[in-house]
Coordinates of C-alpha atoms in Angstrom, one line a residue:
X936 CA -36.7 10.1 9.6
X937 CA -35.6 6.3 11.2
X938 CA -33.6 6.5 14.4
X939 CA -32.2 3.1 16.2
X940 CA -35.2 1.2 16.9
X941 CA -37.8 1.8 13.8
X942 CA -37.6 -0.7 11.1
X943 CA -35.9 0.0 7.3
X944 CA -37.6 -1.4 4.9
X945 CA -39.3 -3.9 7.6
X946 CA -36.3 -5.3 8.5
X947 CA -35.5 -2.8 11.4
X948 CA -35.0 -3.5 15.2
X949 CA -38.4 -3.8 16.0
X950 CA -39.4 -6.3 13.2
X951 CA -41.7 -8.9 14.0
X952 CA -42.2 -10.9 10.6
X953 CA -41.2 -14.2 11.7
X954 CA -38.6 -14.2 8.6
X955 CA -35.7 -15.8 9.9
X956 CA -33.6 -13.5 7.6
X957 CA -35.5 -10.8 8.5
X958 CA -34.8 -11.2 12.0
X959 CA -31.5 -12.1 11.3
X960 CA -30.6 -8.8 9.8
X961 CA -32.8 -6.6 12.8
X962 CA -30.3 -8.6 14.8
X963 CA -27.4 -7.0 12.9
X964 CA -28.6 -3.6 12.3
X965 CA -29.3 -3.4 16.2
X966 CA -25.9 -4.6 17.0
X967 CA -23.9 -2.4 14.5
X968 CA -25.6 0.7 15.3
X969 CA -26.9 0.2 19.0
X970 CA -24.2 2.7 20.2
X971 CA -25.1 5.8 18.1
X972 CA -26.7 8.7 19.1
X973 CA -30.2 8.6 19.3
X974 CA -30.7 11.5 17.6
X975 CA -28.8 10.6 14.3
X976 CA -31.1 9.2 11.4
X977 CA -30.3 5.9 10.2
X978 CA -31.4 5.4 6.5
X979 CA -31.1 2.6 3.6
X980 CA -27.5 2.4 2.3
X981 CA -29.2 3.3 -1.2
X982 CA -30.7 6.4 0.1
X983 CA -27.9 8.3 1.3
X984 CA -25.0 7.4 -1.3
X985 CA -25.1 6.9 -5.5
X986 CA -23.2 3.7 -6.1
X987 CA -22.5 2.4 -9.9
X988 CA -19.8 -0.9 -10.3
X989 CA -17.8 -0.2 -13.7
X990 CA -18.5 -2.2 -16.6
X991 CA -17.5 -5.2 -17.9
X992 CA -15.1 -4.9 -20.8
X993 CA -13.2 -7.2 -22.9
X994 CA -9.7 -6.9 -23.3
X995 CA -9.6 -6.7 -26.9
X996 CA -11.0 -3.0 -26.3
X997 CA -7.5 -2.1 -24.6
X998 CA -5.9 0.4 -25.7
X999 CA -2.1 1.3 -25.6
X1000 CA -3.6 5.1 -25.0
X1001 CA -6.7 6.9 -24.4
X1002 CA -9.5 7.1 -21.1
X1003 CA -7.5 5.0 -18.1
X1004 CA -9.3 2.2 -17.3
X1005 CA -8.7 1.9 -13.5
X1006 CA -7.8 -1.7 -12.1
X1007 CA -7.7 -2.8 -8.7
X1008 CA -4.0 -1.9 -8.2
X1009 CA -4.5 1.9 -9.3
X1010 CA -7.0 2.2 -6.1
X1011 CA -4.6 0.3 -3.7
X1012 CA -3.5 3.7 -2.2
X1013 CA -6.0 6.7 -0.8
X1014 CA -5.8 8.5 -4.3
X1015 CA -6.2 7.1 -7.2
X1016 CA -3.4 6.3 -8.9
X1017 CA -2.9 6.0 -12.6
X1018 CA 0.4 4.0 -12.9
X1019 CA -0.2 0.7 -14.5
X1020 CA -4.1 1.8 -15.5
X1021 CA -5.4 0.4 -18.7
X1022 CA -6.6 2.6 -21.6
X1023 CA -10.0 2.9 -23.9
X1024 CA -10.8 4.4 -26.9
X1025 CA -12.3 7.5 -26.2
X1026 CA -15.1 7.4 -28.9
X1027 CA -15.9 4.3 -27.9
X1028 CA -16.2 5.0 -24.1
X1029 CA -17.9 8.5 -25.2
X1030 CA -20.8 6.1 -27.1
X1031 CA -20.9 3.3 -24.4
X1032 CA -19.6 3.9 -21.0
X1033 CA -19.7 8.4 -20.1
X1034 CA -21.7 7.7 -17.3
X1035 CA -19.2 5.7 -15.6
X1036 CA -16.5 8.3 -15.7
X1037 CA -15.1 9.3 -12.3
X1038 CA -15.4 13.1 -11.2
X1039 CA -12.8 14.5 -9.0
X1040 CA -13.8 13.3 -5.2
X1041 CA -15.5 10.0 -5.9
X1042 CA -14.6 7.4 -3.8
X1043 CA -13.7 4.1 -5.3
X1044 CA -13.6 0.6 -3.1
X1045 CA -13.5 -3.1 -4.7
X1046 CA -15.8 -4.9 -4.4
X1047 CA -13.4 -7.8 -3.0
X1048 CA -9.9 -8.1 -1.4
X1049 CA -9.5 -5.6 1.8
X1050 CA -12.5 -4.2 3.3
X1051 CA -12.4 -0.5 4.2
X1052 CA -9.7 0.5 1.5
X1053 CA -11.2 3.5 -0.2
X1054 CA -9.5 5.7 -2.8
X1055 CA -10.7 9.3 -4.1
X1056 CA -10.1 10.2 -7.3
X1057 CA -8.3 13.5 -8.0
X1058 CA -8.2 16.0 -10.4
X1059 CA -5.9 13.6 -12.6
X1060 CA -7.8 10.4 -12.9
X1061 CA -10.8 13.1 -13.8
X1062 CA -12.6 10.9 -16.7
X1063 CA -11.0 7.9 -15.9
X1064 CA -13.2 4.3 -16.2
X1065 CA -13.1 2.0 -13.4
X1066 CA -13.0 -1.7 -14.3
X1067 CA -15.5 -4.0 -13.4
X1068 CA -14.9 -5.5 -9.9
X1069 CA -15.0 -1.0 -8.2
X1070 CA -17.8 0.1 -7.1
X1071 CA -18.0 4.4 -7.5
X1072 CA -19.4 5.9 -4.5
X1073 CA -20.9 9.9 -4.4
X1074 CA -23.3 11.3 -2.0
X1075 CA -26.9 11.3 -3.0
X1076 CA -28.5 13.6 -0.5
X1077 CA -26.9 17.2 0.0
X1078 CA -26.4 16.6 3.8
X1079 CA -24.3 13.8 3.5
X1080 CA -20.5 14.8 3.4
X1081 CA -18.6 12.7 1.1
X1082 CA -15.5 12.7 3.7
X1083 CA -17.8 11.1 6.1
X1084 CA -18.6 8.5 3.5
X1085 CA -15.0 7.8 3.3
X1086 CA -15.0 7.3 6.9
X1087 CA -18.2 5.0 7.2
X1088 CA -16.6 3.0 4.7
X1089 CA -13.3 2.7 6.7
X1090 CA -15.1 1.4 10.1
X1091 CA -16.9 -1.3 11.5
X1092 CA -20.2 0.3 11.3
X1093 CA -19.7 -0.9 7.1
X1094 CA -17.1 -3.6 7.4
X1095 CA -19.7 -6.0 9.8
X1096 CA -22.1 -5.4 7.1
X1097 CA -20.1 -6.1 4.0
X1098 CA -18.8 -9.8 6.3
X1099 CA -21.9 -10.6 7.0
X1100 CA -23.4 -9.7 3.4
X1101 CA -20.7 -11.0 1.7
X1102 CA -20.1 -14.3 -0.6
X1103 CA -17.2 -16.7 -1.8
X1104 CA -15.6 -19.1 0.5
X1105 CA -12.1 -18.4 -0.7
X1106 CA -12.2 -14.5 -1.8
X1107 CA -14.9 -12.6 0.1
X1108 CA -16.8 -9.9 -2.0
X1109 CA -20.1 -8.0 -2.2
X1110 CA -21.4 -5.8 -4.9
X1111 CA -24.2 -3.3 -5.2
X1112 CA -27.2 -5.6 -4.0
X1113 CA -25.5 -6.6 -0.8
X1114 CA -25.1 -2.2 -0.9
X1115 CA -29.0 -2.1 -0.9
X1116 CA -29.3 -4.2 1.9
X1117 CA -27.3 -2.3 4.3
X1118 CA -27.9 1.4 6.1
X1119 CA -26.0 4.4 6.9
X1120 CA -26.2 6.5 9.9
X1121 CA -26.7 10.0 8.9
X1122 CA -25.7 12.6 11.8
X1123 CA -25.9 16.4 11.2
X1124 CA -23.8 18.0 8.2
X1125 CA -21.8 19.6 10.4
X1126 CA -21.2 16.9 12.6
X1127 CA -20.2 15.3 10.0
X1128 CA -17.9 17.4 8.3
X1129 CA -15.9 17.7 11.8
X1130 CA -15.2 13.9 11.8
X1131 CA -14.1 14.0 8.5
X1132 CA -11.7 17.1 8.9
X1133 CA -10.3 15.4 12.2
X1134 CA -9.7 12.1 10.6
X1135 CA -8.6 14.1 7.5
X1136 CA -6.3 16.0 8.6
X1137 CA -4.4 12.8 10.2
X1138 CA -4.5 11.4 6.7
X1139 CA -3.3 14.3 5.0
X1140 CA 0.2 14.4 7.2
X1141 CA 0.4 10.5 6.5
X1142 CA -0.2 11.0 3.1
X1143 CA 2.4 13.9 3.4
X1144 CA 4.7 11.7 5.1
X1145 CA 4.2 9.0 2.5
X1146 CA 5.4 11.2 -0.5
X1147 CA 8.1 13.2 1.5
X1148 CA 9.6 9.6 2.4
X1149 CA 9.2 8.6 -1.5
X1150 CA 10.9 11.7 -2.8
X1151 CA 14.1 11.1 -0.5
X1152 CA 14.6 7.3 -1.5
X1153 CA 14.3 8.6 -5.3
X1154 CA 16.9 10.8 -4.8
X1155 CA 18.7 7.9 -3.3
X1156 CA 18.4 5.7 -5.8
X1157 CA 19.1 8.7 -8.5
X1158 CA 22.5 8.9 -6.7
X1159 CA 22.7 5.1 -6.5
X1160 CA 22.3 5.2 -10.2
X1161 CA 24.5 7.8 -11.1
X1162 CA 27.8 6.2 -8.8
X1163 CA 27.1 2.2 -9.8
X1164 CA 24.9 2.4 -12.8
X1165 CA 25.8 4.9 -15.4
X1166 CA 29.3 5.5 -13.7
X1167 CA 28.9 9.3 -14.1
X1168 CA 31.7 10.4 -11.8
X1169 CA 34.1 7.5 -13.6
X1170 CA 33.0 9.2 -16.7
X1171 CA 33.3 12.6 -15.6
X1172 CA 37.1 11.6 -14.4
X1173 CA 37.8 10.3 -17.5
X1174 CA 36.4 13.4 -19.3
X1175 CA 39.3 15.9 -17.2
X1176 CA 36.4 16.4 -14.2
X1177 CA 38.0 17.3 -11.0
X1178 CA 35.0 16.8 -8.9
X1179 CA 31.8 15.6 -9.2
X1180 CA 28.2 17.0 -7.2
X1181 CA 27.5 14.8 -3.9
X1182 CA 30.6 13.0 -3.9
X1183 CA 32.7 13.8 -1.2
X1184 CA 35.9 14.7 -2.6
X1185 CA 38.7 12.2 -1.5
X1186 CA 36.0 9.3 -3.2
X1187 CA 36.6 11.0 -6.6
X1188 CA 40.3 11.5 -6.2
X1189 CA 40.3 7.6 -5.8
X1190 CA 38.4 7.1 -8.5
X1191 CA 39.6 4.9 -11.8
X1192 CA 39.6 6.9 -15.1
X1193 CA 38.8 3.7 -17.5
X1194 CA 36.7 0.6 -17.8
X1195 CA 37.1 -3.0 -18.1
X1196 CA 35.0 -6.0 -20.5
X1197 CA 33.3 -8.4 -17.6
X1198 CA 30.4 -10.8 -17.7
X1199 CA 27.9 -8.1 -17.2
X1200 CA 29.4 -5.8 -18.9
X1201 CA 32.2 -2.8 -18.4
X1202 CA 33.0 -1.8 -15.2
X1203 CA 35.1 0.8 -13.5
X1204 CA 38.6 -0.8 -13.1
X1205 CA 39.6 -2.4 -9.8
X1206 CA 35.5 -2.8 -9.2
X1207 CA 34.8 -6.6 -8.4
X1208 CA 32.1 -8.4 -10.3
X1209 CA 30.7 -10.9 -7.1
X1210 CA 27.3 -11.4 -5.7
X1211 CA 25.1 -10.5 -2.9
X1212 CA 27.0 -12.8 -0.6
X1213 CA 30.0 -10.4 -1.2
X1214 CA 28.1 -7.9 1.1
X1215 CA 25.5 -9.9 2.8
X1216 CA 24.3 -13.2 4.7
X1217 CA 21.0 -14.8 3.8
X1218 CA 19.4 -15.4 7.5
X1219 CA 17.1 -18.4 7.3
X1220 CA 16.4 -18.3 11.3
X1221 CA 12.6 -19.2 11.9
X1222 CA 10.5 -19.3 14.8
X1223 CA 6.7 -20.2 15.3
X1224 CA 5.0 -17.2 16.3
X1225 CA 1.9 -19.4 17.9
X1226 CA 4.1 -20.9 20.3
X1227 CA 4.2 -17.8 21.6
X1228 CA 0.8 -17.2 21.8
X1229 CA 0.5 -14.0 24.2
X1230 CA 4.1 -12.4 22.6
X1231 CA 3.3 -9.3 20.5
X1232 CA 4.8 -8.9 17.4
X1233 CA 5.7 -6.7 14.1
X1234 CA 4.6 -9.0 11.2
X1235 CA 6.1 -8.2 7.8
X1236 CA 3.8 -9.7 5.4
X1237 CA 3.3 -9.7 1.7
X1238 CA -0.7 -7.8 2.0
X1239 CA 1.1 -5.4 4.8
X1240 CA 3.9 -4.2 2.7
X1241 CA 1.1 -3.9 -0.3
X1242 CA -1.5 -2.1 1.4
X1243 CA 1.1 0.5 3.0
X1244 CA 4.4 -0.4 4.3
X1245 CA 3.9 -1.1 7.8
X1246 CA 4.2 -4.0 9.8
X1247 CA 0.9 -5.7 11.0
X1248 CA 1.4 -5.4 15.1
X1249 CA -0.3 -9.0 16.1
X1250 CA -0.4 -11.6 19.1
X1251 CA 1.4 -14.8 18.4
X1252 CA -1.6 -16.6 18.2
X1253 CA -2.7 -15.1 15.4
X1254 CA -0.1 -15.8 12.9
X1255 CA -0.4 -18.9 11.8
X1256 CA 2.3 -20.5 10.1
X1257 CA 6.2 -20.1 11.0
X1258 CA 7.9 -16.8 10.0
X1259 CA 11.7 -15.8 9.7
X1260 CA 12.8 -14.0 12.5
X1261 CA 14.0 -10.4 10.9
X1262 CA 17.3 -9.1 12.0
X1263 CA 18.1 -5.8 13.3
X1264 CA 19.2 -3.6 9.9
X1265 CA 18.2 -6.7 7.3
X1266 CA 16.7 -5.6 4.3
X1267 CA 13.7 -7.8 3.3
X1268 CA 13.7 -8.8 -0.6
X1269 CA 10.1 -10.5 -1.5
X1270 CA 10.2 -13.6 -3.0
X1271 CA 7.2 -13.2 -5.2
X1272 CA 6.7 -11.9 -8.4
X1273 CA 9.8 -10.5 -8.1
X1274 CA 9.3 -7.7 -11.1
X1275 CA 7.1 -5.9 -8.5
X1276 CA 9.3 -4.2 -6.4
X1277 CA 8.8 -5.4 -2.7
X1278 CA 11.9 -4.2 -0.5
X1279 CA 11.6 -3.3 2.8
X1280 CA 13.7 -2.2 5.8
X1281 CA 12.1 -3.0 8.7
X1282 CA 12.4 -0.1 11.1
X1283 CA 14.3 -0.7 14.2
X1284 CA 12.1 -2.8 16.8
X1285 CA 10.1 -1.1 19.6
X1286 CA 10.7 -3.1 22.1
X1287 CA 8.8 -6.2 20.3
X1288 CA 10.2 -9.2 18.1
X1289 CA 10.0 -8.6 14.7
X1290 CA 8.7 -11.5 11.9
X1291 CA 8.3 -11.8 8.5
X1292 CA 6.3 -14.2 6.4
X1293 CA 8.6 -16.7 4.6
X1294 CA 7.7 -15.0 1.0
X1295 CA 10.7 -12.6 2.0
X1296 CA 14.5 -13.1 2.0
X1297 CA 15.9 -11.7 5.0
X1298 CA 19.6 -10.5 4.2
X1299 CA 21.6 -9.2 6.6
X1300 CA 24.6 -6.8 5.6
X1301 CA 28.0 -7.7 6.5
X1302 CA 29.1 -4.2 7.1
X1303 CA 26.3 -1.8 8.6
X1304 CA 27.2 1.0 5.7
X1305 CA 26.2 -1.6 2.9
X1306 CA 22.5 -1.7 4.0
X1307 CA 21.4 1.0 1.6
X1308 CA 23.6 -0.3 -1.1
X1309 CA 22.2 -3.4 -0.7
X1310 CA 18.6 -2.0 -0.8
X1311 CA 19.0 0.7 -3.7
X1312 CA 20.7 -2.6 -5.6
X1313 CA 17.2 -5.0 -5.1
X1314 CA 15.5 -1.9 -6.4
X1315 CA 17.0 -1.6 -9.7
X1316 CA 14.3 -2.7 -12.4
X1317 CA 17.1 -4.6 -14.0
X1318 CA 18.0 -6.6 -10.8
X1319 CA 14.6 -7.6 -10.9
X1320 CA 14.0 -8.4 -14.6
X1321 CA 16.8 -11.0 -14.6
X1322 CA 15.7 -12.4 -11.5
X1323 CA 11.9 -12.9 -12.8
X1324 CA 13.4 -14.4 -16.3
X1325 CA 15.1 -17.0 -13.6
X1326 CA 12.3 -17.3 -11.2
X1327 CA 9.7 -20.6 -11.3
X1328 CA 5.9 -20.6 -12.1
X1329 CA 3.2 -20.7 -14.2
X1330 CA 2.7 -17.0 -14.7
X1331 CA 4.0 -13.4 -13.9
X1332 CA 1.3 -13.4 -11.1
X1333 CA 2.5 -16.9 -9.2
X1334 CA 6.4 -16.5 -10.2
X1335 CA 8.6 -17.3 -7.0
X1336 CA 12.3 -16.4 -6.9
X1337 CA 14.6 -19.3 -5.8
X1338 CA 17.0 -17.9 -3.2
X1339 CA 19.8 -19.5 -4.9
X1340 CA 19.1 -17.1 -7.6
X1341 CA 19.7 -14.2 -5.6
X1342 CA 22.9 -15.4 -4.3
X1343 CA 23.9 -16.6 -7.7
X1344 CA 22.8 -13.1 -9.6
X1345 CA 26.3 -11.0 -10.5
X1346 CA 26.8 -7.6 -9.1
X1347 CA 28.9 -4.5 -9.2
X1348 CA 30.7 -4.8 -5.4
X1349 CA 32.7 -1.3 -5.5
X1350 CA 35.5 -1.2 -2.8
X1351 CA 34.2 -0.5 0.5
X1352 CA 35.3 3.2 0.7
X1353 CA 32.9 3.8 -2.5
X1354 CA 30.4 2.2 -0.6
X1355 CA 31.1 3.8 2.5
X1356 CA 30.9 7.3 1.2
X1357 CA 27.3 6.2 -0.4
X1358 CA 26.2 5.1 2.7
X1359 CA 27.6 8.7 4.2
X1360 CA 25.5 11.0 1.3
X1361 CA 22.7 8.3 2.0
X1362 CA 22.3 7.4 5.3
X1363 CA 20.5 10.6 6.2
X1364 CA 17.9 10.8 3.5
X1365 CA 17.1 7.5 4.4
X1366 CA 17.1 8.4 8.4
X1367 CA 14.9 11.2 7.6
X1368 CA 12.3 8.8 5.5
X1369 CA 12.5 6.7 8.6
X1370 CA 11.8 9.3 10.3
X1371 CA 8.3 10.0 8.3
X1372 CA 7.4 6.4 8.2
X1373 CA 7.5 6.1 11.9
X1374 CA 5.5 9.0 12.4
X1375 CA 3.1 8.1 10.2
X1376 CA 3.1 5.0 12.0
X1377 CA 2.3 6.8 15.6
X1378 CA -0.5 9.0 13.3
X1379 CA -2.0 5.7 11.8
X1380 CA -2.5 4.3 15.6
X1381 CA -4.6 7.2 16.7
X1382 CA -6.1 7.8 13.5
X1383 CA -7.6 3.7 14.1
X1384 CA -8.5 4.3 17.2
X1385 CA -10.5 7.5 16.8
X1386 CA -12.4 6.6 13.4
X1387 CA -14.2 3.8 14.7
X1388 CA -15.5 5.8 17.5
X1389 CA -16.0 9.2 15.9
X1390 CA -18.4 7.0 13.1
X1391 CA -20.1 5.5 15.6
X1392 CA -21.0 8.3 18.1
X1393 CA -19.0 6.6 20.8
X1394 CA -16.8 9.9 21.0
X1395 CA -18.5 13.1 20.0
X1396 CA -16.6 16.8 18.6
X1397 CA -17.6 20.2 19.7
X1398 CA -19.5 21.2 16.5
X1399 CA -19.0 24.8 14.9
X1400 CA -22.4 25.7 13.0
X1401 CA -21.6 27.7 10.2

């Protein structure tokens, strides 16, 4: 057994080669783990955890169905997800690649990008592929806890050892020799399983949060789609209805009972075909967050929204370029590669500016009851088809939507009361996802604070023994 202060593998605290890399990395180790416990074994990376990168496979073995092949944007979230994935042939992944598949509670990480972003796979990306580029991760000694893994792989104790092992001068990565370089601090099982059920269980409710908040903006946008898309309650009008569900009633009494030939096809009568400026104002004001060097601030960027929908909260000086300054009840429309759907609606401030990186359009509604209109109307996969066949660039992957394009882009402006009584059936789903994302928010904080600490020993948990 190595605690802090014996060597691993000769290249320990105590290590007295001469090696210049030697000592370099005794001078690590001792740094990153001088504040454990003395009593928890330390042990090579390799020791402790199984890790296998996927294989490399050529895109003419895609298939349109089959065994998912998992790609770095099916392991953005904490469980695996399969929207988007790939797919192999499963003979051929049966003859060349079984022992890759994923079992239900292996932890996948890239091998580049975000350090610390680790995603389990569940019961439904079971047998699943990942791509080359994720590195699978399992425990390979029975008293290490696979939730603690998850953990170590989410706090300094790893990340300062994947910077300072890691290669690229643009994109960062490691792979499974920098793994074999590293160690892992091994505390008692049950230790271990009560960090992980602490820090769990804060994940859990965010995770609840997360899909609570998702499920009310679908049934948003399913109303949103029944009123402006597929005109059901115009349809049901015309059809002899004398209500329809959700609407309040005096809305469908107002209601026309026909259709008219536009530029973008029929639309109720006395609808207006206009644009965004109809409802909105396109705020261009900018400020330079390093002039305000001290100032804290919410930071809407492009990687913040991606990784999971909350503002970065950062010091002026550490944004580097100059940012549009978001208004109070905008709706933020992202610029790049505009078929991926990157809306946001910033929460209201706490008390701090609020910034967003200039790949976002910052619209402000005219009237306060448009803001959801506006935002279930950015979300529509057609909006954003017809803005990517406009938008410049070389690729789907560098397109950029010219504002003009957005201001320019026809849409269906119902009259105000329509909108109005949207925004009444909507508001409140919407409040109540607000709601979860700002409590998630608050959980997130003290989750960040803890893990750090309960990984490295810094705080300790009244152990039950079984």
């Amino acid at each position: 057994m190595l605690r802090r202060g014996q060597s691993i593998d000769g290249c320990g605290a105590n290590d007295a080669s001469g090696d210049p890399q030697v000592s370099e990395h005794a001078s690590l180790y001792e740094s990153v783990f001088s504040g454990c416990p003395v009593e928890w074994e330390i042990v090579p990376f390799a020791d402790a955890i199984n890790f296998q990168e996927g294989p490399g496979i050529l895109a003419k073995d895609f298939r349109e169905e089959g065994v998912p092949l998992l790609r770095l944007r099916n392991i953005e979230r904490p469980f695996v997800d399969l929207v988007g994935c790939n797919f192999l042939d499963p003979d051929m992944v049966e003859s060349r690649w079984p022992h890759f598949r994923v079992v239900p509670g292996d932890l996948l990480v890239s091998t580049s990008g975000t350090l610390g972003r680790v995603s389990i796979a569940t019961q439904a990306s079971a047998g699943s592929i990942p791509y080359t580029g994720i590195i699978r991760m399992r425990p390979a000694r029975v008293d290490v806890d696979a939730g603690f893994i998850r953990y170590f792989l989410m706090s300094p104790l790893f990340q300062l050892q994947a910077e300072a092992s890691a290669v690229g001068s643009v994109l960062r990565h490691f792979g499974p020799s920098h793994l074999r370089e590293m160690s892992f601090p091994v505390p008692s099982s049950n230790e271990q399983r009560t960090i992980a059920g602490v820090l769990g269980a804060l994940d859990d409710r965010i995770e609840q949060n997360r899909r609570t908040a998702r499920a009310l903006e679908r049934l948003a946008q399913a109303i949103f789609r029944a009123w402006f898309v597929d005109f059901e309650p115009v349809k049901a009008k015309a059809a002899g209805a004398v209500s329809f569900p959700s609407m309040p009633q005096a809305i469908f009494d107002a209601l026309p009972t026909h259709f008219i030939d536009t530029e973008i096809g029929a639309v109720p009568d006395g609808w207006e075909v206009g644009g965004t400026p109809n409802i909105a104002t396109l705020s261009k004001v900018q400020v330079n967050p390093r002039e305000h060097a001290n100032e804290v601030f919410d930071h809407f960027s492009i990687p913040a929204f991606d990784a999971d929908t909350y503002a970065v909260v950062e010091f002026g000086e550490a944004i580097k370029s100059n940012k549009f300054l978001v208004s109070e009840g905008c709706v933020l429309l992202s610029k790049l590669n505009p078929r991926i759907a990157r809306i946001w609606l910033p929460p209201p401030p706490r008390g701090r500016r609020q910034v967003a990186s200039t790949e976002f359009l910052v619209f402000v509604p005219k009237s306060t009851f448009d803001r959801h209109y506006i935002y279930c109307q950015f979300q529509q996969s057609s909006f954003r088809e017809e803005l990517a066949q406009s938008a410049s660039g070389t690729s789907n992957s560098h397109q950029r939507v010219r504002p003009d394009d957005v201001l320019h882009k026809s849409i269906i402006v119902p009259p105000s009361p329509v909108r109005k009584g949207f925004a009444d059936i909507t508001d409140p789903l919407f409040a109540l996802s607000t709601a979860n994302h700002t409590e998630s928010a608050k959980l997130t904080e003290v989750r960040d604070y803890l893990l750090p600490r309960l990984v490295g020993g810094q705080v300790r948990m009244e152990v039950t023994h079984a």
